[in-house]
Amino acid sequence: MQHTTKISLIAAGIFCLNVIHVQAQRIQSVRFSDVTIHDNFWKPKQEKVATATLNACIIQTEEKSGRIRNFEKVARKHGEKHEGIYYDDSDVYKAIEAMAYSLKNRPDAALEKKADEWIDKIAAAQQPDGYLNTFYTLTDINQRWTDMEKHEDYCAGHLMEAAVAYYNTTGKRKLLDVAIRLADHIDATFRVANRPWVSGHQEIELALMKMYHLTKEDRYLKLADWFLQQRGHGYGKGKIWDEWKDPKYCQDDIPVKDQKEITGHAVRAMYQYTGAADVASVNQDPGYMNAMTAVWEDVVYRNMYLTGGIGSSGHNEGFTDDYDLPNGAAYSETCASVGMVFWNQRMNSLTGDAKYIDVLERSLYNGALDGLSLSGDHFFYGNPLSSIGNNARNAWFGTACCPSNIARLVASVGDYIYGKSENKIWVNLFVGSGTKFQVGKTNVPLLMETNYPWEGNVKIKVSPSQKVKYALNIRIPGWAGNTAVPGELYSFIGAGNEKFEVLLNGKPVNYQVEKGYAVIDRTWQNGDEVEVKLPMEVRQIKSRKEVKANEDRIALQRGPIVYCVEGADNAGEVWDLLVPENPTFNIQKSKILDESVISVQANLLKVEATADGLNVKTKPQLVTAIPYYTWANRGKGPMQVWLPSKIKNIRIAE
Amino acid sequence: MQHTTKISLIAAGIFCLNVIHVQAQRIQSVRFSDVTIHDNFWKPKQEKVATATLNACIIQTEEKSGRIRNFEKVARKHGEKHEGIYYDDSDVYKAIEAMAYSLKNRPDAALEKKADEWIDKIAAAQQPDGYLNTFYTLTDINQRWTDMEKHEDYCAGHLMEAAVAYYNTTGKRKLLDVAIRLADHIDATFRVANRPWVSGHQEIELALMKMYHLTKEDRYLKLADWFLQQRGHGYGKGKIWDEWKDPKYCQDDIPVKDQKEITGHAVRAMYQYTGAADVASVNQDPGYMNAMTAVWEDVVYRNMYLTGGIGSSGHNEGFTDDYDLPNGAAYSETCASVGMVFWNQRMNSLTGDAKYIDVLERSLYNGALDGLSLSGDHFFYGNPLSSIGNNARNAWFGTACCPSNIARLVASVGDYIYGKSENKIWVNLFVGSGTKFQVGKTNVPLLMETNYPWEGNVKIKVSPSQKVKYALNIRIPGWAGNTAVPGELYSFIGAGNEKFEVLLNGKPVNYQVEKGYAVIDRTWQNGDEVEVKLPMEVRQIKSRKEVKANEDRIALQRGPIVYCVEGADNAGEVWDLLVPENPTFNIQKSKILDESVISVQANLLKVEATADGLNVKTKPQLVTAIPYYTWANRGKGPMQVWLPSKIKNIRIAE
């Protein structure tokens, strides 16, 4: 991580903390279960998740990879061997969590029956003292809680998340009771007993906060905070510490509240800071916010891909040096982008700052969504920003965290659209959907209509039962102004011609801008309609010069969507293109398989050999760019997000 | 396959057939068990096979892929499920065959105990009527012998080969008796019962010929011939015929004796013709030789890689159109190169023509040997002639034919060095080794000393117990003259400066040249030493213009070794090189891991971008080329065998 700017960052962090301390949890997210999505973008994706994705999870869990069989084996007590990897239990839990969200959107008796079946098997595998982990129970239960890397608490956390989700959807307590017994076992074993434990893969902290919010049991808040505070004191024992000697890998080199730089494994980091934000939103601890402000800037200003993906290295599934963002070798794990969505929502809730939603939106529509095939049943674990044609989505993985993670995110995407706070309604994402607010004692139904992300017109209609005064805070995306990403790691080339506009009942309206939101504070009545016009020009983007991988390269973005060029649209080849100065762009309605998208036609150059084969020349070439998240759905082929404007390295191809 | 030259090819075939008819089986191979290899090239490889490769086979067979467990399950009769693929039994047999060869070279009580253990399990899985196949026995034995593609006879063939090998090494009959019962079951079920059966994967024919030679039982010769003669009459039933509708895939579209072109699956074809040659060598059937002569030319003149690899397409693991020899996409299966070694040895034995050994040597030192890592425990299934850096050897495969195939070939490579016929001693390959001939009643020990393939000096010392007259036939490799490969699919650029020389006791000697052999027919006495000097210049090779993949490209060969350039020796990049006119070459002793090799330093050109990034220029570049078979042993990296002399397709790399 870069060190030169640390002092000012810390100062900024401290400044923020003061603000936060008094305003913590200013925004409460409207839960997806209170939002009805009816658009042409997310609704079909939720349908695919409900069918194809969950079906893939079920087939893998039950038949192919045998993850559910470990629970059955524990219950049978026949001394049978554990199958798979020690963290496989978590995939079953995450699948149940995704099923729970999907069942809320789209009831399905057969799916609920399946979840109930699995829950019975999980419950039957719980030990009398509340412990639940098939790996240790089937190998040697005397070894439990000895290697902090072995994901026992991580699996427990995912069980808790699943339990809360399933209870919220169905009202059934069975899994929740299992989760409570397990959480209490962990609380008694560690916090109450004052026995050190550093989670080797953070996750339980945010899960415990969900348990806390559901049960109101204070001990879960305390335990979540306890887990966070265990870190950075040299308590670690197990593979990460004793074999790898790398506590940084799991952000255990210094206490969480002292962390200023992003390090180590990306998913672990995202889950940790999500949990820390959840704790801070309740106990208003300034230490967490202080650390998170600095770390967030280190992520977004120096270590994030244009797609919102993070963790550039497959070696540690995580972070390396600042600005080390290779495209073809990008790891950019799907789960890390999902984690970016989680964490940035919390940061927005804590601060009311739209810049966090800018990042959330970028990760959601690009880095995360790319993890899921258009068919819903194939997945990317890593999400590179270029390909020589050797990348294909897989039906499953040995380590299968990503499929159920993207499934639960898509199924619960309604969580990220709206927020509420006292006398304020927040519109964060632009998704055709409806919800209902309560302002004072007045119900305020709200309906949003838009073809976002393909079109920039968004109509927001409110229907309060009586006139009511509140502020409608509508996010003005950073990209709708002249900020591609906060911190300018990526910036637009040239100024945009179109402007962000807001109309009220068809006429221009005055609004204040506060932290990236257009604030319309007035008395609203039934039928009032706000229309937002987002500038949907195709914009060229360049990187900071420190990003060597993108030197003399540009990328294209339109709205929140990052584009790429893929062989399938360009006669099989995209590595012989050059971007001229001032290229022109047109847009076109297109289909990638059954996905309706806007594609971009760009007038670029193609480099080809001269007739004697000893030199090269360029010729104009009309190139088609497609949304990044849709690539690799039509077989293997070359792809690039960042297109060169100059020749750097040459390959003479076959 | 090309059709224009068929008439002349057929004519040539008929001509050959007459020659063969009277001279069939003119050369008998000296078995590896009578040859002691002591050189620095093959002996260390046999050590690696005896340890690392066989260990990998054992671990996979017993622990990881569970192939041996199927035999145990059959014996237990508990109704347990078959694991793996229906042809997996064959891998166990081939591993035993490789163990048998290795045990002959290098006794190892523990290894022999392991083989005996497996043999007990195999024997216990044989059915009372002699049938032996774990797939059908564990699924539904009533379905046996219904789908001709299901490899029952293929697995049986590999059992027979293993049984013969193990008997030859150890004198133990247990596996041989199993093989005899199985062969007799098959003979009774099909040939005797006159029930049609087209082997879906040829192999049993050559195996039955081994059984015939060992047992002298005429029925095995008859059954081998019967299997061959079943083909091409529309008898096929099962997946290949009924689902794929592609009898060509297994060379069943026309009778074997009428075949003139190479088609379909490469390994099936090689095993078929090996079996046909074995039958023809005994019954002197001109029909097989006639067909094989035409097919061989179709393979070598139009469908073989410079590495001696065949079967360019992964789609059918086999042949496509004439001259369709892509480099990066080359399938060139290791097993197909092993099959080329088998078949070409038989063709040489039948004809006494050294051109077959030229091809054998090319396949052995390049296409086949590339299948085995220098460490001995990783494998290539396909052997491409270029790589963008995405190829790595694997520890094992789902379909794992290649590891044990290359193991058995290397362990028995002594089979291919010498031949004998009446009053003639044949030296085919140049390998530091010793053997003993019998000429009339005189023992003729022979000792060959050489650092081949790195050096061209070969000393052959004979020590007859008394003066004795015979012809010593020493192969003059085609590449030692001006023929890169028979048929000129690949040819040298420019004439060589060095010449093939033969000295007798230090002085030039006159010799006749007969079918590629230097024939020194004289009376020999104890201590006579022949010295052969092979021209070891680095030669540039070009392809026939019909091979579009190699248009404006050259390759390098030195002795029998095909070279490639790999990133590991060339600053990570080999796709930006151009070959100038008249490049110069130097050689150098090098190490690739622990493998001592001769590398080639070539003065080539490097293409790089001009300063403005809008054009390219070339600069001189000293490039290191290494033996093709040693690539991909130092991690993934780009590689090319065929280097361009002109720019064709450009890629602007990251």
PDB file of N, CA and C in Angstrom, chain A residues 135-170:
ATOM      1  N   PHE A 135     -16.993 -31.407   9.427  1.00  0.00           N
ATOM      2  CA  PHE A 135     -15.604 -31.826   9.223  1.00  0.00           C
ATOM      3  C   PHE A 135     -15.004 -32.381  10.508  1.00  0.00           C
ATOM      4  N   TYR A 136     -15.070 -31.596  11.565  1.00  0.00           N
ATOM      5  CA  TYR A 136     -14.462 -32.075  12.808  1.00  0.00           C
ATOM      6  C   TYR A 136     -15.251 -33.217  13.426  1.00  0.00           C
ATOM      7  N   THR A 137     -16.575 -33.172  13.279  1.00  0.00           N
ATOM      8  CA  THR A 137     -17.368 -34.228  13.903  1.00  0.00           C
ATOM      9  C   THR A 137     -17.083 -35.574  13.235  1.00  0.00           C
ATOM     10  N   LEU A 138     -16.798 -35.540  11.906  1.00  0.00           N
ATOM     11  CA  LEU A 138     -16.532 -36.797  11.200  1.00  0.00           C
ATOM     12  C   LEU A 138     -15.060 -37.197  11.231  1.00  0.00           C
ATOM     13  N   THR A 139     -14.187 -36.262  11.559  1.00  0.00           N
ATOM     14  CA  THR A 139     -12.774 -36.661  11.616  1.00  0.00           C
ATOM     15  C   THR A 139     -12.377 -36.897  13.073  1.00  0.00           C
ATOM     16  N   ASP A 140     -12.220 -35.851  13.845  1.00  0.00           N
ATOM     17  CA  ASP A 140     -11.843 -36.041  15.250  1.00  0.00           C
ATOM     18  C   ASP A 140     -12.351 -34.845  16.030  1.00  0.00           C
ATOM     19  N   ILE A 141     -13.452 -35.044  16.707  1.00  0.00           N
ATOM     20  CA  ILE A 141     -14.095 -33.912  17.375  1.00  0.00           C
ATOM     21  C   ILE A 141     -13.207 -33.346  18.493  1.00  0.00           C
ATOM     22  N   ASN A 142     -12.262 -34.141  18.965  1.00  0.00           N
ATOM     23  CA  ASN A 142     -11.339 -33.628  19.981  1.00  0.00           C
ATOM     24  C   ASN A 142     -10.418 -32.540  19.439  1.00  0.00           C
ATOM     25  N   GLN A 143     -10.317 -32.496  18.120  1.00  0.00           N
ATOM     26  CA  GLN A 143      -9.472 -31.473  17.504  1.00  0.00           C
ATOM     27  C   GLN A 143     -10.225 -30.169  17.251  1.00  0.00           C
ATOM     28  N   ARG A 144     -11.527 -30.127  17.553  1.00  0.00           N
ATOM     29  CA  ARG A 144     -12.289 -28.914  17.239  1.00  0.00           C
ATOM     30  C   ARG A 144     -11.719 -27.713  17.985  1.00  0.00           C
ATOM     31  N   TRP A 145     -11.933 -26.589  17.376  1.00  0.00           N
ATOM     32  CA  TRP A 145     -11.468 -25.308  17.955  1.00  0.00           C
ATOM     33  C   TRP A 145      -9.971 -25.311  18.289  1.00  0.00           C
ATOM     34  N   THR A 146      -9.158 -25.909  17.411  1.00  0.00           N
ATOM     35  CA  THR A 146      -7.709 -25.860  17.652  1.00  0.00           C
ATOM     36  C   THR A 146      -6.983 -25.080  16.564  1.00  0.00           C
ATOM     37  N   ASP A 147      -7.462 -25.174  15.322  1.00  0.00           N
ATOM     38  CA  ASP A 147      -6.821 -24.452  14.224  1.00  0.00           C
ATOM     39  C   ASP A 147      -7.776 -23.340  13.779  1.00  0.00           C
ATOM     40  N   MET A 148      -7.396 -22.105  14.058  1.00  0.00           N
ATOM     41  CA  MET A 148      -8.312 -20.987  13.828  1.00  0.00           C
ATOM     42  C   MET A 148      -8.576 -20.730  12.351  1.00  0.00           C
ATOM     43  N   GLU A 149      -7.805 -21.417  11.493  1.00  0.00           N
ATOM     44  CA  GLU A 149      -8.019 -21.251  10.056  1.00  0.00           C
ATOM     45  C   GLU A 149      -9.103 -22.187   9.536  1.00  0.00           C
ATOM     46  N   LYS A 150      -9.538 -23.125  10.318  1.00  0.00           N
ATOM     47  CA  LYS A 150     -10.338 -24.208   9.779  1.00  0.00           C
ATOM     48  C   LYS A 150     -11.817 -23.862   9.556  1.00  0.00           C
ATOM     49  N   HIS A 151     -12.137 -22.584   9.608  1.00  0.00           N
ATOM     50  CA  HIS A 151     -13.447 -22.099   9.166  1.00  0.00           C
ATOM     51  C   HIS A 151     -14.619 -22.592  10.010  1.00  0.00           C
ATOM     52  N   GLU A 152     -14.378 -23.036  11.248  1.00  0.00           N
ATOM     53  CA  GLU A 152     -15.511 -23.470  12.070  1.00  0.00           C
ATOM     54  C   GLU A 152     -16.449 -22.287  12.348  1.00  0.00           C
ATOM     55  N   ASP A 153     -15.846 -21.124  12.695  1.00  0.00           N
ATOM     56  CA  ASP A 153     -16.676 -19.951  12.987  1.00  0.00           C
ATOM     57  C   ASP A 153     -17.252 -19.356  11.701  1.00  0.00           C
ATOM     58  N   TYR A 154     -16.514 -19.473  10.599  1.00  0.00           N
ATOM     59  CA  TYR A 154     -17.018 -19.010   9.297  1.00  0.00           C
ATOM     60  C   TYR A 154     -18.272 -19.800   8.918  1.00  0.00           C
ATOM     61  N   CYS A 155     -18.182 -21.115   9.037  1.00  0.00           N
ATOM     62  CA  CYS A 155     -19.360 -21.942   8.729  1.00  0.00           C
ATOM     63  C   CYS A 155     -20.511 -21.599   9.678  1.00  0.00           C
ATOM     64  N   ALA A 156     -20.168 -21.393  10.949  1.00  0.00           N
ATOM     65  CA  ALA A 156     -21.203 -21.028  11.924  1.00  0.00           C
ATOM     66  C   ALA A 156     -21.884 -19.724  11.509  1.00  0.00           C
ATOM     67  N   GLY A 157     -21.091 -18.763  11.063  1.00  0.00           N
ATOM     68  CA  GLY A 157     -21.643 -17.486  10.624  1.00  0.00           C
ATOM     69  C   GLY A 157     -22.617 -17.668   9.464  1.00  0.00           C
ATOM     70  N   HIS A 158     -22.225 -18.454   8.494  1.00  0.00           N
ATOM     71  CA  HIS A 158     -23.138 -18.656   7.363  1.00  0.00           C
ATOM     72  C   HIS A 158     -24.408 -19.397   7.794  1.00  0.00           C
ATOM     73  N   LEU A 159     -24.283 -20.289   8.771  1.00  0.00           N
ATOM     74  CA  LEU A 159     -25.481 -20.936   9.307  1.00  0.00           C
ATOM     75  C   LEU A 159     -26.403 -19.874   9.919  1.00  0.00           C
ATOM     76  N   MET A 160     -25.827 -18.954  10.674  1.00  0.00           N
ATOM     77  CA  MET A 160     -26.647 -17.911  11.313  1.00  0.00           C
ATOM     78  C   MET A 160     -27.333 -17.043  10.262  1.00  0.00           C
ATOM     79  N   GLU A 161     -26.586 -16.656   9.237  1.00  0.00           N
ATOM     80  CA  GLU A 161     -27.202 -15.836   8.187  1.00  0.00           C
ATOM     81  C   GLU A 161     -28.376 -16.566   7.532  1.00  0.00           C
ATOM     82  N   ALA A 162     -28.149 -17.855   7.254  1.00  0.00           N
ATOM     83  CA  ALA A 162     -29.209 -18.660   6.637  1.00  0.00           C
ATOM     84  C   ALA A 162     -30.415 -18.747   7.562  1.00  0.00           C
ATOM     85  N   ALA A 163     -30.134 -18.944   8.851  1.00  0.00           N
ATOM     86  CA  ALA A 163     -31.205 -19.118   9.840  1.00  0.00           C
ATOM     87  C   ALA A 163     -32.062 -17.859   9.948  1.00  0.00           C
ATOM     88  N   VAL A 164     -31.388 -16.709   9.985  1.00  0.00           N
ATOM     89  CA  VAL A 164     -32.120 -15.440  10.072  1.00  0.00           C
ATOM     90  C   VAL A 164     -32.966 -15.242   8.815  1.00  0.00           C
ATOM     91  N   ALA A 165     -32.356 -15.506   7.662  1.00  0.00           N
ATOM     92  CA  ALA A 165     -33.063 -15.314   6.405  1.00  0.00           C
ATOM     93  C   ALA A 165     -34.270 -16.246   6.305  1.00  0.00           C
ATOM     94  N   TYR A 166     -34.062 -17.509   6.702  1.00  0.00           N
ATOM     95  CA  TYR A 166     -35.138 -18.483   6.561  1.00  0.00           C
ATOM     96  C   TYR A 166     -36.271 -18.193   7.540  1.00  0.00           C
ATOM     97  N   TYR A 167     -35.909 -17.744   8.727  1.00  0.00           N
ATOM     98  CA  TYR A 167     -36.928 -17.347   9.695  1.00  0.00           C
ATOM     99  C   TYR A 167     -37.704 -16.135   9.176  1.00  0.00           C
ATOM    100  N   ASN A 168     -36.990 -15.167   8.632  1.00  0.00           N
ATOM    101  CA  ASN A 168     -37.658 -13.962   8.125  1.00  0.00           C
ATOM    102  C   ASN A 168     -38.642 -14.286   7.006  1.00  0.00           C
ATOM    103  N   THR A 169     -38.279 -15.240   6.151  1.00  0.00           N
ATOM    104  CA  THR A 169     -39.180 -15.581   5.047  1.00  0.00           C
ATOM    105  C   THR A 169     -40.342 -16.451   5.502  1.00  0.00           C
ATOM    106  N   THR A 170     -40.020 -17.504   6.281  1.00  0.00           N
ATOM    107  CA  THR A 170     -41.023 -18.548   6.548  1.00  0.00           C
ATOM    108  C   THR A 170     -41.611 -18.487   7.938  1.00  0.00           C
TER     109      THR A 170
END
